[in-house]
């Protein structure tokens, strides 16, 4: 390097600072490659991150114009000297790459590389990529220069930083994927518990209206008003699920009033009698109210869809600081142990998840011929 030791250190330091200012992995890699080229005074620099198919997932170059880059054509495959750095994690310092026995030629538009310095970018035993330079600028044209041991050491430092940047980027990607998976499952539960329930009621009400339309147009009209109401509610639930809002009714009316209204709607929409009783329940923490509402919705849905009963009763009562929700029907009942946990049946699993998610407990009491009672206890604030 032409710089003295202090200015050399300052240059390295400013390169490292520049790297840490970027969040996007590609920007970090670009900064590393540009800094390497500048600090080591080379004509070309590149960094390649391999993929699983013998090619490169990322390939960043510096010292090559966009037109030149396009003219070169597709990314290199991993063979020859690139493979030696990536697969054997071996540093390569060569006076003339073209004379190396592993050299396999390059596309016609590729710049002519002579002296070459390349290092694996590694995290422990794992090779994440390769950082390499070519054509060190010589003070005198045609003077013998090439990369030195000091250059190799400096490039080693940059390679270590590249490793950190790549590792961080991977961690970031993974955490984002996790968040997406969680978000998916939240949305699936939300759609299942709230939206599909409304659509089920809507379908039944529409069928009832169709049956009545010739015989009793006035009642058919009433049913159709129900259809409109249920459709509006389904749309609200859908919107809430998508933007992750808590159902607006909970904020406006509180849990008991929200349950009462929903029960009234279901009572009108279905042939079974659906009732609600509330006993002195105080407001609960938002997450708990939401969980109770969702469990009530699914339990009601199941009772109306599966039980064949003529009564469904919902009660909400205070217990300590918390509350107990009960949804009971006088229908056929079922054996909870024989319901397969996986697959198409999401309801019971979702109710359990919601209860435990807010520190509560869910019990299912049911036996064939004996009706079903779902009980959920939440601890309160
Ligand atoms: N109140 C009930 N009365 C009778 N059987 C019920 C009742 N609740 C649930 N079941 C039975 O338990 C099974 C599982 O219920 P669950 O809610 O997990 O799934 P599902 O309602 O079939 O489908 P999903 O809720 O995913 O739309 C139901 O298919 C039904 O056979
Ligand atoms: Mg269900």
Tab-separated table of C-alpha atoms and ligand atoms in Angstrom:
chain	number	residue	atom	x	y	z
A	1	UNK	CA	0.000	0.000	0.000
A	2	UNK	CA	1.171	3.487	-0.717
A	3	UNK	CA	-0.373	4.872	2.491
A	4	UNK	CA	1.600	5.077	5.707
A	5	UNK	CA	0.422	2.839	8.580
A	6	UNK	CA	-1.827	5.521	10.153
A	7	UNK	CA	-3.554	6.570	6.973
A	8	UNK	CA	-3.854	2.876	6.052
A	9	UNK	CA	-5.646	2.217	9.304
A	10	UNK	CA	-7.910	5.225	8.764
A	11	UNK	CA	-8.789	3.955	5.283
A	12	UNK	CA	-9.623	0.482	6.611
A	13	UNK	CA	-11.625	1.966	9.426
A	14	UNK	CA	-13.672	4.158	7.118
A	15	UNK	CA	-14.297	1.172	4.857
A	16	UNK	CA	-15.578	-0.842	7.826
A	17	UNK	CA	-17.780	2.041	8.944
A	18	UNK	CA	-19.212	2.316	5.452
A	19	UNK	CA	-20.085	-1.393	5.552
A	20	UNK	CA	-21.922	-1.130	8.817
A	21	UNK	CA	-24.065	1.719	7.531
A	22	UNK	CA	-25.914	-0.563	5.116
A	23	UNK	CA	-28.653	-2.981	6.019
A	24	UNK	CA	-29.275	-4.635	2.687
A	25	UNK	CA	-26.812	-7.445	2.219
A	26	UNK	CA	-26.165	-6.490	-1.390
A	27	UNK	CA	-25.216	-2.949	-0.386
A	28	UNK	CA	-22.875	-4.286	2.282
A	29	UNK	CA	-21.229	-6.598	-0.216
A	30	UNK	CA	-20.859	-3.775	-2.720
A	31	UNK	CA	-19.164	-1.617	-0.114
A	32	UNK	CA	-16.821	-4.436	0.823
A	33	UNK	CA	-15.865	-5.081	-2.766
A	34	UNK	CA	-15.365	-1.384	-3.557
A	35	UNK	CA	-13.317	-0.876	-0.387
A	36	UNK	CA	-11.168	-3.906	-1.137
A	37	UNK	CA	-10.419	-2.659	-4.617
A	38	UNK	CA	-9.587	0.825	-3.373
A	39	UNK	CA	-7.543	-0.185	-0.328
A	40	UNK	CA	-5.510	-2.723	-2.219
A	41	UNK	CA	-5.282	-0.556	-5.312
A	42	UNK	CA	-6.495	-3.153	-7.780
A	43	UNK	CA	-8.254	-2.810	-11.086
A	44	UNK	CA	-10.956	-5.394	-10.410
A	45	UNK	CA	-12.629	-6.806	-7.333
A	46	UNK	CA	-15.443	-9.312	-6.870
A	47	UNK	CA	-17.302	-11.253	-4.238
A	48	UNK	CA	-19.286	-14.386	-4.998
A	49	UNK	CA	-21.754	-16.196	-2.751
A	50	UNK	CA	-22.348	-19.730	-4.009
A	51	UNK	CA	-25.775	-21.298	-4.414
A	52	UNK	CA	-26.555	-25.007	-4.060
A	53	UNK	CA	-26.356	-25.740	-7.750
A	54	UNK	CA	-22.747	-25.066	-8.672
A	55	UNK	CA	-23.401	-21.411	-9.476
A	56	UNK	CA	-23.638	-18.173	-7.522
A	57	UNK	CA	-26.551	-16.760	-5.552
A	58	UNK	CA	-24.864	-13.352	-5.427
A	59	UNK	CA	-22.011	-12.005	-7.460
A	60	UNK	CA	-20.870	-8.439	-6.883
A	61	UNK	CA	-18.106	-6.784	-8.904
A	62	UNK	CA	-16.284	-3.479	-8.819
A	63	UNK	CA	-14.141	-1.944	-11.578
A	64	UNK	CA	-16.361	-3.236	-14.369
A	65	UNK	CA	-18.823	-0.899	-16.127
A	66	UNK	CA	-22.455	-1.917	-16.532
A	67	UNK	CA	-22.043	-2.327	-20.287
A	68	UNK	CA	-18.960	-4.460	-19.828
A	69	UNK	CA	-20.771	-6.560	-17.222
A	70	UNK	CA	-23.676	-7.171	-19.598
A	71	UNK	CA	-21.316	-8.062	-22.439
A	72	UNK	CA	-19.536	-10.681	-20.324
A	73	UNK	CA	-22.742	-12.701	-20.134
A	74	UNK	CA	-23.914	-15.205	-17.539
A	75	UNK	CA	-22.335	-15.547	-14.100
A	76	UNK	CA	-19.340	-17.867	-13.900
A	77	UNK	CA	-19.818	-21.462	-12.786
A	78	UNK	CA	-17.854	-22.743	-9.849
A	79	UNK	CA	-14.774	-24.393	-11.230
A	80	UNK	CA	-11.040	-23.871	-11.477
A	81	UNK	CA	-9.682	-21.231	-9.160
A	82	UNK	CA	-13.111	-20.136	-7.876
A	83	UNK	CA	-13.775	-23.704	-6.827
A	84	UNK	CA	-10.423	-23.876	-5.056
A	85	UNK	CA	-11.368	-20.879	-2.886
A	86	UNK	CA	-14.928	-22.018	-2.236
A	87	UNK	CA	-14.678	-25.768	-1.994
A	88	UNK	CA	-11.211	-26.109	-0.458
A	89	UNK	CA	-11.272	-22.803	1.444
A	90	UNK	CA	-7.777	-22.183	0.086
A	91	UNK	CA	-6.378	-18.651	-0.409
A	92	UNK	CA	-5.046	-18.022	-3.916
A	93	UNK	CA	-2.234	-15.572	-4.591
A	94	UNK	CA	-1.094	-15.891	-8.189
A	95	UNK	CA	1.303	-13.837	-10.275
A	96	UNK	CA	-0.616	-14.736	-13.436
A	97	UNK	CA	-3.933	-16.564	-13.313
A	98	UNK	CA	-3.763	-17.337	-17.005
A	99	UNK	CA	-0.706	-19.520	-16.451
A	100	UNK	CA	-2.337	-21.513	-13.670
A	101	UNK	CA	-3.050	-25.117	-14.697
A	102	UNK	CA	-6.605	-24.758	-13.320
A	103	UNK	CA	-7.350	-21.758	-15.514
A	104	UNK	CA	-10.148	-22.578	-17.937
A	105	UNK	CA	-10.416	-19.371	-19.987
A	106	UNK	CA	-13.155	-16.730	-19.877
A	107	UNK	CA	-15.799	-15.233	-22.141
A	108	UNK	CA	-14.536	-12.924	-24.894
A	109	UNK	CA	-15.789	-9.725	-23.237
A	110	UNK	CA	-14.168	-10.665	-19.900
A	111	UNK	CA	-11.343	-8.302	-18.882
A	112	UNK	CA	-7.880	-9.777	-18.982
A	113	UNK	CA	-6.847	-10.693	-15.448
A	114	UNK	CA	-3.216	-11.226	-14.597
A	115	UNK	CA	-2.133	-11.083	-10.970
A	116	UNK	CA	-4.774	-12.426	-8.671
A	117	UNK	CA	-5.550	-12.545	-4.953
A	118	UNK	CA	-8.555	-14.418	-3.641
A	119	UNK	CA	-9.703	-15.511	-0.183
A	120	UNK	CA	-12.570	-17.599	1.089
A	121	UNK	CA	-15.145	-15.725	3.189
A	122	UNK	CA	-15.724	-18.083	6.062
A	123	UNK	CA	-17.758	-18.383	9.189
A	124	UNK	CA	-16.038	-21.051	11.259
A	125	UNK	CA	-15.765	-24.090	9.019
A	126	UNK	CA	-18.376	-22.921	6.615
A	127	UNK	CA	-17.358	-21.107	3.442
A	128	UNK	CA	-19.918	-18.394	2.708
A	129	UNK	CA	-18.263	-16.936	-0.364
A	130	UNK	CA	-15.051	-15.783	-1.988
A	131	UNK	CA	-13.571	-12.289	-2.148
A	132	UNK	CA	-11.025	-11.689	-4.850
A	133	UNK	CA	-9.018	-9.009	-6.627
A	134	UNK	CA	-7.092	-8.844	-9.870
A	135	UNK	CA	-4.563	-6.588	-11.567
A	136	UNK	CA	-2.857	-4.595	-8.877
A	137	UNK	CA	-2.113	-1.119	-10.212
A	138	UNK	CA	1.601	-0.771	-10.671
A	139	UNK	CA	3.385	2.494	-10.060
A	140	UNK	CA	5.310	1.981	-13.291
A	141	UNK	CA	3.644	0.484	-16.345
A	142	UNK	CA	4.887	-3.059	-16.923
A	143	UNK	CA	6.757	-2.933	-13.644
A	144	UNK	CA	6.579	-6.165	-11.661
A	145	UNK	CA	4.204	-5.725	-8.775
A	146	UNK	CA	1.438	-8.158	-7.941
A	147	UNK	CA	-0.197	-8.733	-4.565
A	148	UNK	CA	1.908	-9.016	-1.435
A	149	UNK	CA	1.539	-10.866	1.815
A	150	UNK	CA	0.399	-7.602	3.433
A	151	UNK	CA	-2.319	-7.343	0.812
A	152	UNK	CA	-3.414	-10.847	1.669
A	153	UNK	CA	-3.616	-9.935	5.344
A	154	UNK	CA	-5.677	-6.820	4.660
A	155	UNK	CA	-8.011	-8.687	2.357
A	156	UNK	CA	-8.368	-11.247	5.148
A	157	UNK	CA	-9.757	-8.562	7.454
A	158	UNK	CA	-12.259	-7.451	4.850
A	159	UNK	CA	-13.247	-11.075	4.230
A	160	UNK	CA	-13.987	-11.481	7.934
A	161	UNK	CA	-16.288	-8.485	7.824
A	162	UNK	CA	-17.966	-9.834	4.753
A	163	UNK	CA	-18.594	-13.038	6.728
A	164	UNK	CA	-20.257	-11.093	9.530
A	165	UNK	CA	-22.420	-9.168	7.071
A	166	UNK	CA	-23.516	-12.354	5.327
A	167	UNK	CA	-24.248	-14.140	8.587
A	168	UNK	CA	-26.331	-11.227	9.850
A	169	UNK	CA	-28.201	-11.079	6.585
A	170	UNK	CA	-29.041	-14.769	6.869
A	171	UNK	CA	-30.255	-14.384	10.443
A	172	UNK	CA	-32.381	-11.444	9.390
A	173	UNK	CA	-33.892	-13.450	6.527
A	174	UNK	CA	-34.644	-16.356	8.823
A	175	UNK	CA	-36.346	-14.185	11.419
A	176	UNK	CA	-38.402	-12.595	8.672
A	177	UNK	CA	-39.477	-16.019	7.456
A	178	UNK	CA	-40.497	-16.946	10.977
A	179	UNK	CA	-42.552	-13.782	11.282
A	180	UNK	CA	-44.257	-14.571	7.997
A	181	UNK	CA	-45.072	-18.100	9.153
A	182	UNK	CA	-46.558	-16.774	12.400
A	183	UNK	CA	-48.549	-14.198	10.515
A	184	UNK	CA	-49.913	-16.895	8.220
A	185	UNK	CA	-51.078	-19.016	11.072
A	186	UNK	CA	-52.660	-16.028	12.835
A	187	UNK	CA	-54.548	-15.147	9.693
A	188	UNK	CA	-55.660	-18.749	9.151
A	189	UNK	CA	-57.081	-18.902	12.685
A	190	UNK	CA	-58.727	-15.542	12.360
A	191	UNK	CA	-60.367	-16.438	9.057
A	192	UNK	CA	-61.426	-19.782	10.410
A	193	UNK	CA	-62.894	-18.626	13.701
A	194	UNK	CA	-64.511	-15.391	12.652
A	195	UNK	CA	-65.063	-15.189	8.934
A	196	UNK	CA	-66.028	-18.726	7.966
A	197	UNK	CA	-68.545	-18.747	10.792
A	198	UNK	CA	-70.318	-15.693	9.397
A	199	UNK	CA	-70.264	-17.140	5.893
A	200	UNK	CA	-71.824	-20.358	7.168
A	201	UNK	CA	-74.711	-18.462	8.737
A	202	UNK	CA	-75.010	-16.365	5.631
A	203	UNK	CA	-75.337	-19.414	3.426
A	204	UNK	CA	-78.074	-20.906	5.580
A	205	UNK	CA	-79.980	-17.640	5.668
A	206	UNK	CA	-79.757	-17.259	1.908
A	207	UNK	CA	-81.107	-20.811	1.488
A	208	UNK	CA	-83.970	-20.021	3.836
A	209	UNK	CA	-84.783	-16.899	1.847
A	210	UNK	CA	-84.784	-18.884	-1.396
A	211	UNK	CA	-87.229	-21.409	0.060
A	212	UNK	CA	-89.554	-18.660	1.303
A	213	UNK	CA	-89.516	-16.363	-1.660
A	214	UNK	CA	-92.601	-17.814	-3.459
A	215	UNK	CA	-94.573	-18.909	-0.447
A	216	UNK	CA	-93.992	-15.974	1.908
A	217	UNK	CA	-92.302	-13.022	0.208
A	218	UNK	CA	-92.548	-10.845	3.314
A	219	UNK	CA	-90.542	-13.311	5.414
A	220	UNK	CA	-88.147	-13.877	2.543
A	221	UNK	CA	-87.502	-10.165	2.570
A	222	UNK	CA	-86.681	-10.356	6.275
A	223	UNK	CA	-84.247	-13.210	5.635
A	224	UNK	CA	-82.619	-11.202	2.877
A	225	UNK	CA	-82.085	-8.331	5.266
A	226	UNK	CA	-80.309	-10.878	7.478
A	227	UNK	CA	-78.166	-11.875	4.521
A	228	UNK	CA	-77.111	-8.277	4.051
A	229	UNK	CA	-76.343	-7.896	7.755
A	230	UNK	CA	-74.281	-11.078	7.891
A	231	UNK	CA	-72.401	-10.122	4.742
A	232	UNK	CA	-71.530	-6.755	6.271
A	233	UNK	CA	-70.298	-8.480	9.440
A	234	UNK	CA	-68.248	-10.972	7.448
A	235	UNK	CA	-66.662	-8.089	5.580
A	236	UNK	CA	-65.833	-6.364	8.879
A	237	UNK	CA	-64.306	-9.515	10.324
A	238	UNK	CA	-62.309	-10.035	7.172
A	239	UNK	CA	-60.981	-6.501	7.252
A	240	UNK	CA	-60.101	-6.837	10.924
A	241	UNK	CA	-58.313	-10.136	10.309
A	242	UNK	CA	-56.295	-8.766	7.439
A	243	UNK	CA	-55.110	-5.589	9.132
A	244	UNK	CA	-54.871	-7.344	12.485
A	245	UNK	CA	-57.388	-5.153	14.214
A	246	UNK	CA	-59.235	-6.252	17.201
A	247	UNK	CA	-62.924	-6.511	16.308
A	248	UNK	CA	-64.246	-2.944	16.495
A	249	UNK	CA	-67.299	-4.041	18.455
A	250	UNK	CA	-65.102	-5.097	21.393
A	251	UNK	CA	-63.760	-1.588	21.798
A	252	UNK	CA	-67.101	0.063	21.288
A	253	UNK	CA	-69.418	-2.188	23.257
A	254	UNK	CA	-67.251	-4.448	25.384
A	255	UNK	CA	-67.165	-8.245	25.455
A	256	UNK	CA	-70.571	-9.027	26.958
A	257	UNK	CA	-72.515	-6.711	24.654
A	258	UNK	CA	-70.603	-7.957	21.611
A	259	UNK	CA	-71.389	-11.561	22.490
A	260	UNK	CA	-75.032	-10.700	23.106
A	261	UNK	CA	-75.404	-9.054	19.689
A	262	UNK	CA	-73.702	-11.897	17.874
A	263	UNK	CA	-75.872	-14.441	19.656
A	264	UNK	CA	-78.991	-12.497	18.646
A	265	UNK	CA	-77.925	-12.524	15.020
A	266	UNK	CA	-77.288	-16.279	15.122
A	267	UNK	CA	-80.596	-16.868	16.859
A	268	UNK	CA	-82.375	-15.224	13.967
A	269	UNK	CA	-80.266	-16.906	11.304
A	270	UNK	CA	-80.593	-20.507	12.552
A	271	UNK	CA	-83.474	-22.728	13.518
A	272	UNK	CA	-81.926	-23.595	16.898
A	273	UNK	CA	-82.668	-21.267	19.807
A	274	UNK	CA	-79.499	-19.382	20.725
A	275	UNK	CA	-79.357	-17.458	24.002
A	276	UNK	CA	-76.881	-15.393	25.977
A	277	UNK	CA	-76.560	-14.698	29.698
A	278	UNK	CA	-73.927	-12.458	31.216
A	279	UNK	CA	-73.162	-12.192	34.953
A	280	UNK	CA	-71.259	-9.146	36.172
A	281	UNK	CA	-68.174	-9.572	34.023
A	282	UNK	CA	-65.827	-6.628	34.166
A	283	UNK	CA	-63.665	-5.538	31.287
A	284	UNK	CA	-60.726	-7.880	30.731
A	285	UNK	CA	-57.361	-7.162	29.118
A	286	UNK	CA	-57.807	-6.681	25.365
A	287	UNK	CA	-56.062	-9.893	24.344
A	288	UNK	CA	-58.237	-11.946	26.674
A	289	UNK	CA	-61.473	-10.398	25.497
A	290	UNK	CA	-60.478	-11.113	21.952
A	291	UNK	CA	-59.592	-14.720	22.761
A	292	UNK	CA	-62.915	-15.244	24.558
A	293	UNK	CA	-64.831	-13.784	21.629
A	294	UNK	CA	-63.027	-15.996	19.110
A	295	UNK	CA	-63.536	-19.145	21.163
A	296	UNK	CA	-67.216	-18.293	21.610
A	297	UNK	CA	-67.568	-17.793	17.862
A	298	UNK	CA	-66.023	-21.154	17.022
A	299	UNK	CA	-67.901	-23.020	19.752
A	300	UNK	CA	-71.184	-21.505	18.524
A	301	UNK	CA	-70.281	-22.361	14.981
A	302	UNK	CA	-69.565	-25.977	15.897
A	303	UNK	CA	-72.766	-26.289	17.938
A	304	UNK	CA	-74.880	-24.932	15.070
A	305	UNK	CA	-73.122	-26.918	12.405
A	306	UNK	CA	-72.429	-30.279	14.024
A	307	UNK	CA	-74.619	-30.856	17.062
A	308	UNK	CA	-78.125	-31.010	15.607
A	309	UNK	CA	-79.363	-29.621	18.948
A	310	UNK	CA	-82.321	-27.293	19.375
A	311	UNK	CA	-80.744	-25.083	22.053
A	312	UNK	CA	-77.389	-23.411	22.299
A	313	UNK	CA	-76.654	-21.386	25.415
A	314	UNK	CA	-73.794	-19.005	25.931
A	315	UNK	CA	-72.930	-17.755	29.398
A	316	UNK	CA	-70.205	-15.412	30.513
A	317	UNK	CA	-69.585	-15.000	34.212
A	318	UNK	CA	-67.061	-13.495	36.489
A	319	UNK	CA	-64.587	-15.682	38.354
A	320	UNK	CA	-62.071	-13.852	40.527
A	321	UNK	CA	-60.450	-11.212	38.364
A	322	UNK	CA	-61.119	-13.264	35.290
A	323	UNK	CA	-64.074	-14.821	33.554
A	324	UNK	CA	-65.572	-18.095	32.459
A	325	UNK	CA	-67.221	-18.603	29.111
A	326	UNK	CA	-69.507	-21.545	28.545
A	327	UNK	CA	-71.097	-22.611	25.282
A	328	UNK	CA	-73.433	-25.570	25.660
A	329	UNK	CA	-75.748	-27.388	23.297
A	330	UNK	CA	-78.281	-30.183	23.676
A	331	UNK	CA	-77.231	-31.943	20.511
A	332	UNK	CA	-75.658	-35.280	19.605
A	333	UNK	CA	-72.355	-34.771	21.354
A	334	UNK	CA	-69.147	-36.426	20.207
A	335	UNK	CA	-66.059	-38.088	21.563
A	336	UNK	CA	-63.358	-35.378	21.741
A	337	UNK	CA	-60.617	-38.027	21.869
A	338	UNK	CA	-61.466	-39.446	18.491
A	339	UNK	CA	-61.241	-36.132	16.663
A	340	UNK	CA	-58.048	-36.196	14.678
A	341	UNK	CA	-55.916	-33.264	15.719
A	342	UNK	CA	-54.372	-32.651	12.370
A	343	UNK	CA	-55.837	-32.096	8.961
A	344	UNK	CA	-59.079	-30.400	8.187
A	345	UNK	CA	-60.332	-29.843	11.723
A	346	UNK	CA	-58.898	-26.580	12.917
A	347	UNK	CA	-61.598	-25.461	15.353
A	348	UNK	CA	-60.820	-27.391	18.538
A	349	UNK	CA	-57.076	-26.878	18.065
A	350	UNK	CA	-57.571	-23.178	17.478
A	351	UNK	CA	-59.758	-22.801	20.592
A	352	UNK	CA	-57.129	-24.511	22.747
A	353	UNK	CA	-54.396	-22.310	21.292
A	354	UNK	CA	-56.357	-19.178	21.935
A	355	UNK	CA	-57.081	-20.158	25.529
A	356	UNK	CA	-53.490	-21.062	26.361
A	357	UNK	CA	-52.284	-18.002	24.466
A	358	UNK	CA	-53.812	-15.763	27.138
A	359	UNK	CA	-52.972	-17.991	30.101
A	360	UNK	CA	-56.395	-19.588	30.130
A	361	UNK	CA	-57.794	-23.108	30.023
A	362	UNK	CA	-60.229	-24.830	27.706
A	363	UNK	CA	-62.261	-27.908	28.537
A	364	UNK	CA	-64.503	-29.859	26.220
A	365	UNK	CA	-67.215	-31.879	27.854
A	366	UNK	CA	-69.038	-34.074	25.413
A	367	UNK	CA	-70.198	-37.615	24.928
A	368	UNK	CA	-72.254	-39.166	22.163
A	369	UNK	CA	-75.944	-38.457	22.868
A	370	UNK	CA	-75.169	-36.077	25.744
A	371	UNK	CA	-74.656	-32.693	24.089
A	372	UNK	CA	-71.523	-30.619	24.300
A	373	UNK	CA	-70.229	-27.915	26.626
A	374	UNK	CA	-67.128	-25.907	25.875
A	375	UNK	CA	-65.721	-24.036	28.846
A	376	UNK	CA	-63.000	-21.450	28.739
A	377	UNK	CA	-61.525	-19.820	31.801
A	378	UNK	CA	-59.317	-16.745	31.543
A	379	UNK	CA	-57.390	-15.325	34.483
A	380	UNK	CA	-58.050	-11.591	34.031
A	381	UNK	CA	-55.534	-8.793	34.544
B	1	LIG	N1	-70.892	-29.008	19.474
B	1	LIG	C1	-70.590	-30.124	18.790
B	1	LIG	N2	-71.501	-31.106	18.650
B	1	LIG	C2	-71.200	-32.234	17.973
B	1	LIG	N3	-70.017	-32.478	17.391
B	1	LIG	C3	-69.064	-31.536	17.483
B	1	LIG	C4	-69.294	-30.323	18.183
B	1	LIG	N4	-68.159	-29.603	18.141
B	1	LIG	C5	-67.279	-30.319	17.418
B	1	LIG	N5	-67.807	-31.500	17.031
B	1	LIG	C6	-67.131	-32.560	16.291
B	1	LIG	O1	-65.737	-32.358	16.392
B	1	LIG	C7	-65.139	-32.238	15.105
B	1	LIG	C8	-63.989	-31.267	15.158
B	1	LIG	O2	-64.416	-29.937	15.365
B	1	LIG	P1	-63.489	-28.764	14.838
B	1	LIG	O3	-64.144	-27.498	15.173
B	1	LIG	O4	-62.115	-29.017	15.357
B	1	LIG	O5	-63.433	-28.997	13.295
B	1	LIG	P2	-64.593	-28.782	12.227
B	1	LIG	O6	-65.673	-27.933	12.827
B	1	LIG	O7	-64.963	-30.108	11.666
B	1	LIG	O8	-63.849	-27.995	11.096
B	1	LIG	P3	-63.396	-26.473	11.221
B	1	LIG	O9	-63.724	-25.980	12.585
B	1	LIG	O10	-61.909	-26.535	10.990
B	1	LIG	O11	-64.139	-25.747	10.155
B	1	LIG	C9	-66.281	-31.827	14.224
B	1	LIG	O12	-66.071	-32.222	12.905
B	1	LIG	C10	-67.468	-32.529	14.828
B	1	LIG	O13	-67.502	-33.861	14.382
B	2	LIG	MG1	-65.238	-26.149	13.867
